Amino acid sequence: MATEEHKRLANVVKQIHALLRKECEKYGAEIAWQKHVSRNDVLQKYVMSMKDLATTHWKGNNTDSLSGTYCRIEWIKSQCKEYFFNGGKKKYSNREFSIKGKIGELSIIDDNIEEQNMLISKQDYYNDKELLNEADQIFQKISVLDVGSCYNPFEMEDMFKVTAIDLVAVQPNVLQCDFLSVDIGREQILSADKKKILQLHEESFDVVVFSLLLEYMPCPKQRYLCCSKAYNLLKKNGILFIISPDSKHVGANAKLIKSWRYVLSKLGFMRIKYEKLRHIHCLIFRKCIYKEVALRWANMQTFSESNILYQSEDKIFIPQDFKTVDDKHNENSNHDIHDLLCSFNELPFAEL
């Protein structure tokens, strides 16, 4: 049962999202985003509301199982352990080399891991030495970029070295950074006071996390830009987490989720994990060593030319894109905030 404070916080978040989307329709995405990031007081209010929802209300409502909203953090942690420390990284690398062989651009690699590693090293197919010495990674921290971090929920995990960024740095362990506009270069550059990131280091992260981030972006091209930047920031074999709110059953938005896979495959990502938890979709995309392996899956797909989801390779759609702000207002006008919260299922912007 949602408390009055829960309803108030959810309403704050909902109204800020609604304003951003309304201004996007009125002024266009670029101008709307500039207006949004200039409202420092609004951004601070948003971050504090999200922090309270995540650490108090969502946590309290989802402590009984791994199906809750708060447990998206635990899900990410467990998947990182599986991928980096329990053989997942090597498994998917082996699979990629196998696919590469099948498409005729690499000899079929023997299942013997020692022979495979020798072949990789000899032919210089892959310069990430961590792949060849995966056991050593147990003693190395996983470099994580948490985008839209809010309060840096991964900071206390020993296996992570976290760079947490958000539009405003309300928490001292979060750096200010507009991910849409930040430069990417050969080194990370901070402001003189060490509180703002001016440039992120290309191909320097093992993990990029988009937890409830893409829905924040008011237009499909901005979401694509986020994913494109994540690709450029990840090391080869690095992984992108996308956590997206959806309280409907697993198949309700299956076509949209498949279109994400298609667009990200064109970028060079391979989807390696999908799980539908109670109120969220949880996806992991791996940056392929060979982009053509990711493209292979996309090129095998067939779809109608009239399907808007596939008409552009630089757009990522969410359900809100197919409703106007007025449509959503009229749809929700007969519901009080309690009913609205129930339909959002603890995710205050899931159906904006």
Coordinates of C-alpha atoms in Angstrom, one line a residue:
M1 CA 0.0 0.0 0.0
A2 CA 1.4 3.4 -1.0
T3 CA 1.8 5.9 1.8
E4 CA 1.0 9.6 1.4
E5 CA 4.7 10.4 1.3
H6 CA 5.2 7.7 -1.4
K7 CA 2.3 9.3 -3.5
R8 CA 3.8 12.8 -3.0
L9 CA 7.3 11.7 -4.2
A10 CA 5.9 9.7 -7.1
N11 CA 3.8 12.8 -8.2
V12 CA 7.0 15.0 -8.1
V13 CA 8.7 12.6 -10.5
K14 CA 5.7 12.1 -12.7
Q15 CA 5.2 15.9 -13.1
I16 CA 8.8 16.5 -14.0
H17 CA 8.7 13.8 -16.7
A18 CA 5.4 15.1 -18.0
L19 CA 6.8 18.7 -18.3
L20 CA 9.9 17.4 -20.2
R21 CA 7.8 15.4 -22.7
K22 CA 5.3 18.3 -23.1
E23 CA 8.1 20.7 -23.9
C24 CA 9.6 18.2 -26.3
E25 CA 6.4 18.2 -28.3
K26 CA 6.2 22.0 -28.2
Y27 CA 9.8 23.0 -28.8
G28 CA 11.6 19.9 -30.1
A29 CA 13.8 17.5 -28.2
E30 CA 17.0 19.6 -28.3
I31 CA 15.5 22.8 -27.0
A32 CA 13.4 20.9 -24.4
W33 CA 16.5 19.2 -23.1
Q34 CA 18.4 22.4 -22.8
K35 CA 15.5 23.9 -20.8
H36 CA 15.4 20.9 -18.6
V37 CA 19.1 20.7 -17.7
S38 CA 19.1 24.5 -16.9
R39 CA 16.5 24.1 -14.1
N40 CA 19.0 23.1 -11.3
D41 CA 16.4 23.4 -8.5
V42 CA 14.0 21.1 -10.4
L43 CA 16.7 18.6 -11.1
Q44 CA 17.8 18.6 -7.4
K45 CA 14.2 18.0 -6.3
Y46 CA 13.9 15.1 -8.8
V47 CA 17.1 13.4 -7.6
M48 CA 16.1 13.6 -4.0
S49 CA 12.6 12.3 -4.7
M50 CA 14.0 9.4 -6.7
K51 CA 16.6 8.6 -4.0
D52 CA 13.8 8.5 -1.3
L53 CA 11.6 6.3 -3.5
A54 CA 14.5 3.9 -4.3
T55 CA 16.0 3.6 -0.8
T56 CA 12.9 3.8 1.3
H57 CA 9.6 3.1 -0.5
W58 CA 10.7 0.7 -3.2
K59 CA 13.1 -1.1 -0.9
G60 CA 10.4 -1.5 1.8
N61 CA 7.9 -2.8 -0.7
N62 CA 10.2 -5.3 -2.4
T63 CA 12.2 -7.1 0.3
D64 CA 10.5 -10.5 -0.1
S65 CA 11.9 -11.7 -3.4
L66 CA 14.0 -10.9 -6.5
S67 CA 11.0 -9.7 -8.4
G68 CA 10.8 -6.2 -7.1
T69 CA 11.8 -2.8 -8.3
Y70 CA 14.5 -2.2 -5.7
C71 CA 16.1 -5.5 -6.6
R72 CA 17.2 -4.2 -10.0
I73 CA 20.4 -3.2 -8.2
E74 CA 20.9 -6.7 -6.8
W75 CA 20.1 -8.2 -10.2
I76 CA 22.8 -6.1 -11.8
K77 CA 25.3 -7.1 -9.1
S78 CA 24.6 -10.8 -9.5
Q79 CA 24.8 -10.7 -13.3
C80 CA 28.2 -8.9 -13.1
K81 CA 29.5 -11.6 -10.8
E82 CA 28.3 -14.3 -13.2
Y83 CA 29.7 -12.6 -16.3
F84 CA 33.1 -11.5 -15.0
F85 CA 33.9 -14.1 -12.3
N86 CA 32.0 -17.2 -13.2
G87 CA 32.9 -17.8 -16.8
G88 CA 30.2 -15.7 -18.5
K89 CA 32.6 -13.5 -20.3
K90 CA 34.6 -16.3 -21.8
K91 CA 31.5 -18.3 -22.7
Y92 CA 30.1 -15.5 -24.8
S93 CA 33.5 -14.8 -26.3
N94 CA 33.7 -18.5 -27.3
R95 CA 30.2 -18.3 -28.8
E96 CA 31.2 -15.2 -30.8
F97 CA 34.3 -16.8 -32.3
S98 CA 32.1 -19.8 -33.2
I99 CA 29.7 -17.6 -35.0
K100 CA 32.5 -15.7 -36.7
G101 CA 33.8 -19.0 -38.0
K102 CA 30.4 -20.0 -39.3
I103 CA 30.2 -16.8 -41.4
G104 CA 33.5 -17.7 -43.0
E105 CA 35.8 -15.0 -41.6
L106 CA 37.6 -17.0 -39.0
S107 CA 38.6 -20.6 -38.8
I108 CA 36.4 -22.8 -36.6
I109 CA 38.0 -22.6 -33.2
D110 CA 38.6 -25.8 -31.2
D111 CA 36.6 -26.2 -27.9
N112 CA 39.9 -26.5 -26.1
I113 CA 40.2 -23.2 -24.3
E114 CA 44.0 -23.2 -24.2
E115 CA 44.2 -23.7 -27.9
Q116 CA 41.6 -21.0 -28.4
N117 CA 43.5 -18.5 -26.3
M118 CA 46.8 -19.2 -28.1
L119 CA 45.1 -18.7 -31.4
I120 CA 43.6 -15.4 -30.3
S121 CA 46.9 -14.2 -29.0
K122 CA 48.9 -15.3 -32.1
Q123 CA 46.6 -13.7 -34.6
D124 CA 45.9 -10.6 -32.5
Y125 CA 42.2 -10.9 -33.0
Y126 CA 41.5 -9.4 -29.6
N127 CA 43.8 -7.1 -27.7
D128 CA 41.9 -7.3 -24.4
K129 CA 44.4 -9.3 -22.2
E130 CA 41.8 -9.8 -19.5
L131 CA 40.1 -12.3 -21.8
L132 CA 43.2 -14.4 -21.9
N133 CA 43.7 -14.2 -18.1
E134 CA 40.1 -14.2 -16.9
A135 CA 41.1 -15.8 -13.5
D136 CA 43.2 -12.7 -12.7
Q137 CA 40.0 -10.6 -12.9
I138 CA 38.9 -11.9 -9.5
F139 CA 41.5 -9.5 -8.1
Q140 CA 40.6 -6.6 -10.3
K141 CA 37.7 -4.2 -9.8
I142 CA 35.0 -4.0 -12.5
S143 CA 35.0 -0.5 -13.9
V144 CA 31.3 0.7 -14.0
L145 CA 29.8 3.8 -15.4
D146 CA 26.4 4.4 -13.8
V147 CA 24.5 6.9 -15.9
G148 CA 21.7 8.8 -14.1
S149 CA 23.0 7.3 -10.9
C150 CA 21.1 9.6 -8.5
Y151 CA 22.7 8.3 -5.3
N152 CA 25.5 5.8 -6.5
P153 CA 23.8 2.6 -5.3
F154 CA 26.8 0.5 -6.4
E155 CA 29.5 2.4 -4.4
M156 CA 29.7 0.0 -1.5
E157 CA 30.2 -3.1 -3.6
D158 CA 33.9 -4.2 -3.4
M159 CA 34.0 -5.7 -6.9
F160 CA 33.2 -2.3 -8.5
K161 CA 35.2 0.8 -9.3
V162 CA 32.3 3.1 -10.0
T163 CA 32.0 6.4 -11.9
A164 CA 28.5 7.6 -11.0
I165 CA 27.1 10.5 -13.0
D166 CA 23.9 12.5 -13.0
L167 CA 22.6 15.9 -14.3
V168 CA 23.1 17.3 -10.8
A169 CA 25.5 16.1 -8.2
V170 CA 23.4 16.3 -5.1
Q171 CA 25.3 13.4 -3.5
P172 CA 29.1 13.9 -2.9
N173 CA 29.8 10.5 -4.5
V174 CA 28.1 11.5 -7.8
L175 CA 29.7 13.6 -10.5
Q176 CA 27.8 16.1 -12.5
C177 CA 27.5 15.2 -16.2
D178 CA 25.0 15.6 -19.0
F179 CA 25.6 12.3 -20.8
L180 CA 23.9 13.5 -24.0
S181 CA 26.4 16.3 -24.5
V182 CA 29.6 15.1 -22.8
D183 CA 32.6 14.6 -24.9
I184 CA 34.4 11.2 -25.3
G185 CA 38.1 11.2 -25.8
R186 CA 41.4 9.6 -24.9
E187 CA 41.2 10.5 -21.2
Q188 CA 38.8 11.4 -18.6
I189 CA 38.8 15.1 -17.8
L190 CA 37.3 16.7 -14.7
S191 CA 36.5 20.3 -13.8
A192 CA 38.9 22.2 -11.6
D193 CA 36.8 21.4 -8.5
K194 CA 36.6 17.7 -9.4
K195 CA 32.8 17.8 -9.3
K196 CA 32.0 17.7 -13.0
I197 CA 33.0 15.4 -15.8
L198 CA 34.0 17.4 -18.9
Q199 CA 35.1 14.3 -21.0
L200 CA 34.8 10.6 -20.6
H201 CA 37.5 8.1 -21.5
E202 CA 36.7 6.1 -24.6
E203 CA 36.7 2.2 -24.3
S204 CA 37.6 2.4 -20.6
F205 CA 34.6 0.8 -18.9
D206 CA 33.7 -2.9 -18.3
V207 CA 30.1 -2.0 -17.6
V208 CA 27.7 0.8 -18.4
V209 CA 24.4 0.9 -16.5
F210 CA 21.2 2.5 -17.8
S211 CA 18.8 1.9 -14.8
L212 CA 15.5 3.5 -15.6
L213 CA 17.3 6.0 -17.8
L214 CA 16.0 5.6 -21.4
E215 CA 12.5 6.5 -20.3
Y216 CA 13.8 9.7 -19.0
M217 CA 14.8 10.8 -22.5
P218 CA 11.9 12.4 -24.3
C219 CA 12.6 11.3 -27.8
P220 CA 13.8 8.1 -29.7
K221 CA 17.0 9.7 -31.1
Q222 CA 18.2 10.8 -27.7
R223 CA 17.8 7.2 -26.4
Y224 CA 19.8 5.9 -29.4
L225 CA 22.5 8.5 -28.8
C226 CA 22.8 7.3 -25.2
C227 CA 23.3 3.7 -26.4
S228 CA 25.8 4.8 -29.1
K229 CA 27.8 6.6 -26.5
A230 CA 27.7 3.5 -24.2
Y231 CA 29.1 1.5 -27.1
N232 CA 32.0 3.9 -27.5
L233 CA 32.8 4.0 -23.8
L234 CA 32.8 0.2 -23.3
K235 CA 35.8 -2.0 -23.7
K236 CA 35.3 -4.9 -26.2
N237 CA 33.5 -7.6 -24.4
G238 CA 32.0 -5.0 -22.0
I239 CA 28.3 -5.1 -21.2
L240 CA 25.5 -2.6 -21.2
F241 CA 22.6 -3.0 -18.7
I242 CA 19.3 -1.6 -19.7
I243 CA 16.6 -1.6 -16.9
S244 CA 13.3 -0.4 -18.2
P245 CA 9.9 -0.1 -16.3
D246 CA 7.0 -2.1 -17.5
S247 CA 4.3 -3.5 -15.2
K248 CA 2.5 -5.4 -17.9
H249 CA 2.9 -9.1 -18.7
V250 CA 6.1 -10.2 -20.3
G251 CA 4.7 -10.3 -23.9
A252 CA 2.8 -7.0 -23.8
N253 CA 5.7 -4.9 -25.3
A254 CA 7.7 -7.8 -26.9
K255 CA 7.8 -6.1 -30.3
L256 CA 9.3 -2.9 -28.8
I257 CA 11.9 -5.0 -26.9
K258 CA 12.8 -6.9 -30.1
S259 CA 13.2 -3.6 -31.9
W260 CA 15.8 -2.5 -29.3
R261 CA 17.7 -5.6 -29.9
Y262 CA 17.7 -4.9 -33.7
V263 CA 18.9 -1.3 -33.3
L264 CA 21.6 -2.2 -30.8
S265 CA 22.7 -5.1 -33.0
K266 CA 23.3 -2.6 -35.8
L267 CA 25.5 -0.7 -33.3
G268 CA 27.6 -3.8 -32.6
F269 CA 25.9 -5.1 -29.4
M270 CA 24.7 -8.7 -28.9
R271 CA 21.9 -9.3 -26.4
I272 CA 23.0 -12.0 -24.0
K273 CA 20.4 -11.8 -21.2
Y274 CA 16.8 -10.9 -20.9
E275 CA 14.6 -11.3 -17.8
K276 CA 11.2 -9.8 -16.9
L277 CA 11.0 -9.0 -13.2
R278 CA 7.9 -7.8 -11.4
H279 CA 7.8 -4.3 -12.8
I280 CA 10.8 -4.1 -15.1
H281 CA 12.6 -5.5 -18.1
C282 CA 16.2 -6.4 -17.4
L283 CA 18.5 -6.6 -20.4
I284 CA 22.2 -7.1 -21.0
F285 CA 23.9 -6.2 -24.2
R286 CA 27.5 -7.2 -24.9
K287 CA 29.9 -5.2 -27.1
C288 CA 31.1 -7.7 -29.6
I289 CA 34.7 -8.2 -30.5
Y290 CA 33.6 -8.3 -34.1
K291 CA 30.8 -6.0 -35.0
E292 CA 29.8 -8.2 -38.0
V293 CA 28.8 -10.9 -35.5
A294 CA 26.2 -8.6 -34.0
L295 CA 25.1 -7.4 -37.5
R296 CA 24.5 -11.1 -38.5
W297 CA 21.5 -11.4 -36.2
A298 CA 20.0 -8.1 -37.4
N299 CA 20.4 -8.9 -41.0
M300 CA 18.6 -12.2 -40.6
Q301 CA 15.4 -10.5 -39.3
T302 CA 12.4 -9.9 -41.6
F303 CA 9.8 -7.2 -40.9
S304 CA 7.3 -5.1 -42.8
E305 CA 8.7 -1.9 -44.4
S306 CA 5.7 0.0 -42.9
N307 CA 6.7 -1.0 -39.3
I308 CA 7.8 2.3 -37.7
L309 CA 9.9 0.4 -35.2
Y310 CA 12.4 -0.6 -37.9
Q311 CA 12.2 2.4 -40.3
S312 CA 15.2 4.1 -38.7
E313 CA 18.4 2.6 -37.3
D314 CA 19.0 5.6 -35.0
K315 CA 15.8 5.5 -32.9
I316 CA 14.8 3.6 -29.8
F317 CA 11.1 3.7 -29.1
I318 CA 9.2 3.2 -25.9
P319 CA 5.4 3.0 -25.4
Q320 CA 5.1 6.7 -24.5
D321 CA 6.2 7.7 -28.0
F322 CA 2.9 6.5 -29.4
K323 CA 0.8 8.8 -27.1
T324 CA 0.6 12.5 -27.1
V325 CA 0.8 14.4 -23.8
D326 CA -2.9 15.3 -24.1
D327 CA -3.7 11.6 -24.7
K328 CA -2.0 10.6 -21.5
H329 CA -3.6 13.4 -19.6
N330 CA -7.1 12.4 -20.8
E331 CA -6.4 8.8 -20.1
N332 CA -5.4 9.4 -16.5
S333 CA -7.9 12.2 -15.8
N334 CA -10.4 9.9 -14.1
H335 CA -7.8 8.3 -11.8
D336 CA -6.7 9.7 -8.5
I337 CA -3.1 9.5 -7.5
H338 CA -3.6 6.3 -5.6
D339 CA -5.0 4.6 -8.7
L340 CA -2.3 6.1 -10.8
L341 CA 0.4 4.7 -8.4
C342 CA -1.2 1.3 -8.7
S343 CA -1.1 1.4 -12.4
F344 CA 2.6 2.6 -12.2
N345 CA 3.3 -0.3 -9.8
E346 CA 5.8 1.7 -7.8
L347 CA 7.4 3.2 -11.0
P348 CA 6.0 6.7 -11.1
F349 CA 6.9 7.4 -14.7
A350 CA 6.1 4.0 -16.2
E351 CA 3.0 5.1 -18.1
L352 CA 3.6 8.8 -18.5

